Amino acid sequence: AAGVIQSPRHLIKEKRETATLKCYPIPRHDTVYWYQQGPGQDPQFLISFYEKMQSDKGSIPDRFSAQQFSDYHSELNMSSLELGDSALYFCASSPHRGPDTEAFFGQGTRLTVV
Amino acid sequence: DAKTTQPTSMDCAEGRAANLPCNHSTISGNEYVYWYRQIHSQGPQYIIHGLKNNETNEMASLIITEDRKSSTLILPHATLRDTAVYYCIVRPYSGAGSYQLTFGKGTKLSVIP
């Protein structure tokens, strides 16, 4: 079965650079979620989209922005990168049957800022 | 402000049932209880969810108390591959917050051979 695809799987950037993470949801899933997981921490919700519109917003820094495109894939843009942005970034998708449904997570993008 | 409370860690003998408790005493009537697990740096994996009735699927059973203030996830026959961090999450079924899963401090389950 198709899963959530995230690219790249690994990314190394220098401080103050920008990074773009991509997420391709499971076919026919119209809801996308982004999470950040720092070393030894629990996943923290950043932002979600339903039908290309932002639906919920969590602890996403102002330096980050995200959007969902017409084909439902999503991109997380991160600017002015800081050392503290080094983390695993997970994307998840779900079909819109309301919250009585499950979210499927990708394998994540490991971002290292040096 | 955590909405769920779980033990930090638990051990379970391989082949035995693993019972993972979760306290959600402030749960609202419109909130579901979800369980996810994360196996070492992999993406979290959905296990089960419920509103007020007990639920069972191929992975686990979810027992929710009648007052909905606590629940227990049961893995009937734990294997070494079930070693993971287990997260209990409450999530509203409509309105603000219904499009997010808020992970708190989960339970590190270690299955012992």
Short mmCIF file of C-alpha atoms in Angstrom, two decimals:
data_model
loop_
_atom_site.label_atom_id
_atom_site.label_comp_id
_atom_site.label_asym_id
_atom_site.label_seq_id
_atom_site.Cartn_x
_atom_site.Cartn_y
_atom_site.Cartn_z
CA ALA A 1 0.00 0.00 0.00
CA ALA A 2 1.17 3.53 -0.76
CA GLY A 3 2.54 5.45 2.18
CA VAL A 4 3.33 9.06 2.94
CA ILE A 5 6.48 10.06 1.07
CA GLN A 6 8.82 12.68 2.45
CA SER A 7 11.81 14.14 0.71
CA PRO A 8 14.61 14.50 1.21
CA ARG A 9 15.23 11.90 3.91
CA HIS A 10 18.32 13.70 5.13
CA LEU A 11 19.36 17.32 4.75
CA ILE A 12 22.36 19.24 6.02
CA LYS A 13 22.24 23.03 5.97
CA GLU A 14 24.32 25.81 7.41
CA LYS A 15 23.03 28.45 9.81
CA ARG A 16 21.04 31.21 8.16
CA GLU A 17 20.36 29.08 5.07
CA THR A 18 16.91 28.05 3.89
CA ALA A 19 15.45 24.57 3.53
CA THR A 20 12.36 23.15 1.86
CA LEU A 21 10.87 19.85 2.96
CA LYS A 22 8.32 18.08 0.81
CA CYS A 23 5.49 15.74 1.71
CA TYR A 24 3.43 13.61 -0.64
CA PRO A 25 0.32 12.28 1.09
CA ILE A 26 -1.33 8.94 0.51
CA PRO A 27 -3.56 9.11 -2.60
CA ARG A 28 -7.04 10.52 -1.86
CA HIS A 29 -5.88 11.95 1.46
CA ASP A 30 -6.67 15.65 1.61
CA THR A 31 -5.35 16.52 5.06
CA VAL A 32 -1.67 17.00 5.84
CA TYR A 33 0.06 17.56 9.20
CA TRP A 34 3.63 18.65 10.00
CA TYR A 35 5.53 17.74 13.15
CA GLN A 36 8.97 18.55 14.53
CA GLN A 37 10.80 16.17 16.84
CA GLY A 38 14.00 17.39 18.45
CA PRO A 39 16.59 14.99 19.90
CA GLY A 40 15.11 13.10 22.84
CA GLN A 41 11.83 15.00 22.58
CA ASP A 42 8.27 14.09 21.69
CA PRO A 43 6.78 15.13 18.33
CA GLN A 44 5.53 18.72 18.37
CA PHE A 45 2.69 19.76 16.09
CA LEU A 46 3.55 22.57 13.72
CA ILE A 47 0.68 23.07 11.29
CA SER A 48 -2.01 21.25 9.32
CA PHE A 49 -3.89 21.74 6.08
CA TYR A 50 -7.21 20.52 4.81
CA GLU A 51 -8.15 21.01 1.17
CA LYS A 52 -5.25 23.42 0.68
CA MET A 53 -6.35 25.66 3.52
CA GLN A 54 -4.57 25.94 6.86
CA SER A 55 -6.69 24.22 9.48
CA ASP A 56 -4.77 24.16 12.77
CA LYS A 57 -1.57 25.92 13.79
CA GLY A 58 0.77 24.84 16.54
CA SER A 59 4.22 25.96 17.63
CA ILE A 60 5.51 26.85 14.20
CA PRO A 61 8.16 29.60 14.23
CA ASP A 62 7.54 32.71 12.14
CA ARG A 63 10.62 31.76 10.11
CA PHE A 64 8.75 28.71 8.86
CA SER A 65 5.93 28.68 6.37
CA ALA A 66 4.00 25.88 4.75
CA GLN A 67 1.41 25.34 2.10
CA GLN A 68 -0.59 22.59 0.46
CA PHE A 69 -0.81 22.50 -3.32
CA SER A 70 -3.58 21.55 -5.72
CA ASP A 71 -2.27 17.97 -5.93
CA TYR A 72 -2.39 17.85 -2.09
CA HIS A 73 1.34 17.62 -1.62
CA SER A 74 2.74 20.01 0.97
CA GLU A 75 5.97 21.89 1.48
CA LEU A 76 7.50 23.24 4.67
CA ASN A 77 9.79 26.19 4.01
CA MET A 78 12.30 27.07 6.68
CA SER A 79 14.38 30.24 6.53
CA SER A 80 17.20 31.74 8.60
CA LEU A 81 17.96 28.30 9.94
CA GLU A 82 19.25 28.02 13.48
CA LEU A 83 21.15 25.22 15.19
CA GLY A 84 18.02 24.51 17.25
CA ASP A 85 16.09 23.67 14.09
CA SER A 86 18.03 20.42 13.84
CA ALA A 87 15.36 17.78 14.23
CA LEU A 88 13.29 15.09 12.59
CA TYR A 89 10.40 16.55 10.64
CA PHE A 90 7.42 14.29 10.12
CA CYS A 91 4.56 14.72 7.77
CA ALA A 92 1.29 12.83 8.16
CA SER A 93 -1.83 12.57 6.05
CA SER A 94 -5.39 11.48 6.61
CA PRO A 95 -8.55 11.14 4.58
CA HIS A 96 -11.13 13.69 5.52
CA ARG A 97 -13.72 11.67 7.33
CA GLY A 98 -13.58 14.05 10.26
CA PRO A 99 -11.34 13.48 13.28
CA ASP A 100 -12.76 9.96 13.63
CA THR A 101 -9.96 8.75 11.43
CA GLU A 102 -6.30 7.93 11.62
CA ALA A 103 -3.28 9.86 10.47
CA PHE A 104 -0.51 8.03 8.66
CA PHE A 105 3.01 9.29 9.18
CA GLY A 106 5.93 9.34 6.79
CA GLN A 107 9.43 8.25 7.74
CA GLY A 108 10.56 11.79 8.31
CA THR A 109 13.25 14.17 7.11
CA ARG A 110 16.27 14.51 9.33
CA LEU A 111 17.48 18.11 9.18
CA THR A 112 20.91 18.93 10.54
CA VAL A 113 21.90 22.59 10.82
CA VAL A 114 25.64 23.18 11.20
CA ASP B 1 -0.85 21.99 29.66
CA ALA B 2 -0.86 18.19 29.31
CA LYS B 3 -4.27 16.63 28.78
CA THR B 4 -3.04 13.08 29.37
CA THR B 5 -0.86 11.42 31.98
CA GLN B 6 1.00 8.19 31.35
CA PRO B 7 3.67 6.23 33.22
CA THR B 8 7.13 7.11 32.01
CA SER B 9 8.13 3.51 31.43
CA MET B 10 6.91 -0.07 31.72
CA ASP B 11 8.34 -3.54 31.19
CA CYS B 12 6.46 -6.53 29.83
CA ALA B 13 7.55 -10.13 29.35
CA GLU B 14 7.45 -11.37 25.78
CA GLY B 15 4.23 -13.27 25.07
CA ARG B 16 2.36 -11.66 27.92
CA ALA B 17 -0.29 -8.98 27.68
CA ALA B 18 0.91 -5.40 27.96
CA ASN B 19 -1.54 -3.07 29.69
CA LEU B 20 -0.72 0.61 29.23
CA PRO B 21 -2.77 3.05 31.30
CA CYS B 22 -3.62 6.64 30.48
CA ASN B 23 -5.31 9.26 32.61
CA HIS B 24 -7.35 11.94 30.82
CA SER B 25 -9.48 13.25 33.65
CA THR B 26 -10.27 16.55 31.91
CA ILE B 27 -11.47 14.99 28.66
CA SER B 28 -14.41 16.74 27.04
CA GLY B 29 -17.47 15.08 25.61
CA ASN B 30 -16.36 15.82 22.06
CA GLU B 31 -12.87 14.36 22.37
CA TYR B 32 -11.66 11.02 21.12
CA VAL B 33 -8.89 8.97 22.74
CA TYR B 34 -6.15 7.96 20.29
CA TRP B 35 -3.15 5.72 20.77
CA TYR B 36 -0.01 5.94 18.65
CA ARG B 37 3.39 4.41 19.06
CA GLN B 38 6.83 5.37 17.86
CA ILE B 39 9.56 2.83 17.33
CA HIS B 40 12.95 4.48 17.62
CA SER B 41 12.90 7.59 15.40
CA GLN B 42 10.44 6.09 12.91
CA GLY B 43 7.24 7.93 12.07
CA PRO B 44 4.53 7.46 14.70
CA GLN B 45 2.18 4.58 13.97
CA TYR B 46 -1.55 4.63 14.59
CA ILE B 47 -2.81 1.87 16.86
CA ILE B 48 -6.43 2.47 17.80
CA HIS B 49 -8.92 5.13 18.83
CA GLY B 50 -12.29 5.37 20.54
CA LEU B 51 -14.89 7.77 21.90
CA LYS B 52 -16.64 5.93 24.71
CA ASN B 53 -17.04 2.30 23.72
CA ASN B 54 -14.32 -0.28 24.00
CA GLU B 55 -12.59 -0.96 20.71
CA THR B 56 -10.56 -3.84 19.31
CA ASN B 57 -8.57 -4.24 16.13
CA GLU B 58 -5.84 -6.53 14.89
CA MET B 59 -3.20 -4.72 16.89
CA ALA B 60 -4.76 -3.96 20.25
CA SER B 61 -7.77 -3.36 22.44
CA LEU B 62 -8.80 -0.07 23.97
CA ILE B 63 -10.73 -0.06 27.21
CA ILE B 64 -12.28 3.31 28.17
CA THR B 65 -13.79 3.72 31.62
CA GLU B 66 -17.45 4.61 31.83
CA ASP B 67 -16.68 8.15 33.04
CA ARG B 68 -14.11 8.45 30.20
CA LYS B 69 -11.47 9.80 32.58
CA SER B 70 -9.01 7.02 31.87
CA SER B 71 -8.27 4.30 29.39
CA THR B 72 -6.05 1.27 28.96
CA LEU B 73 -4.36 0.06 25.82
CA ILE B 74 -3.93 -3.71 25.76
CA LEU B 75 -1.44 -5.49 23.52
CA PRO B 76 -2.60 -9.07 23.98
CA HIS B 77 0.65 -10.90 23.24
CA ALA B 78 3.61 -8.55 23.35
CA THR B 79 6.59 -9.26 21.11
CA LEU B 80 10.03 -7.71 21.01
CA ARG B 81 8.87 -5.61 18.04
CA ASP B 82 6.33 -3.91 20.30
CA THR B 83 9.13 -2.15 22.17
CA ALA B 84 8.34 1.51 21.53
CA VAL B 85 7.09 4.74 23.06
CA TYR B 86 3.30 4.65 23.31
CA TYR B 87 1.35 7.90 23.21
CA CYS B 88 -2.18 8.44 24.47
CA ILE B 89 -3.75 11.50 22.83
CA VAL B 90 -7.11 13.21 23.17
CA ARG B 91 -8.47 15.02 20.16
CA PRO B 92 -11.76 16.87 19.57
CA TYR B 93 -13.91 15.65 16.72
CA SER B 94 -14.83 19.15 15.60
CA GLY B 95 -13.69 22.72 15.90
CA ALA B 96 -10.30 24.02 16.91
CA GLY B 97 -7.76 21.31 17.48
CA SER B 98 -9.60 18.69 15.48
CA TYR B 99 -6.90 18.77 12.81
CA GLN B 100 -3.96 18.06 15.07
CA LEU B 101 -2.61 15.34 17.33
CA THR B 102 -0.88 16.70 20.41
CA PHE B 103 1.78 14.26 21.61
CA GLY B 104 2.58 14.44 25.29
CA LYS B 105 5.01 12.38 27.31
CA GLY B 106 4.35 8.81 26.35
CA THR B 107 5.19 5.49 27.97
CA LYS B 108 8.38 3.73 27.00
CA LEU B 109 7.40 0.06 26.80
CA SER B 110 10.22 -2.44 26.90
CA VAL B 111 9.33 -6.00 26.01
CA ILE B 112 11.73 -8.38 27.75
CA PRO B 113 12.67 -11.78 26.24
#
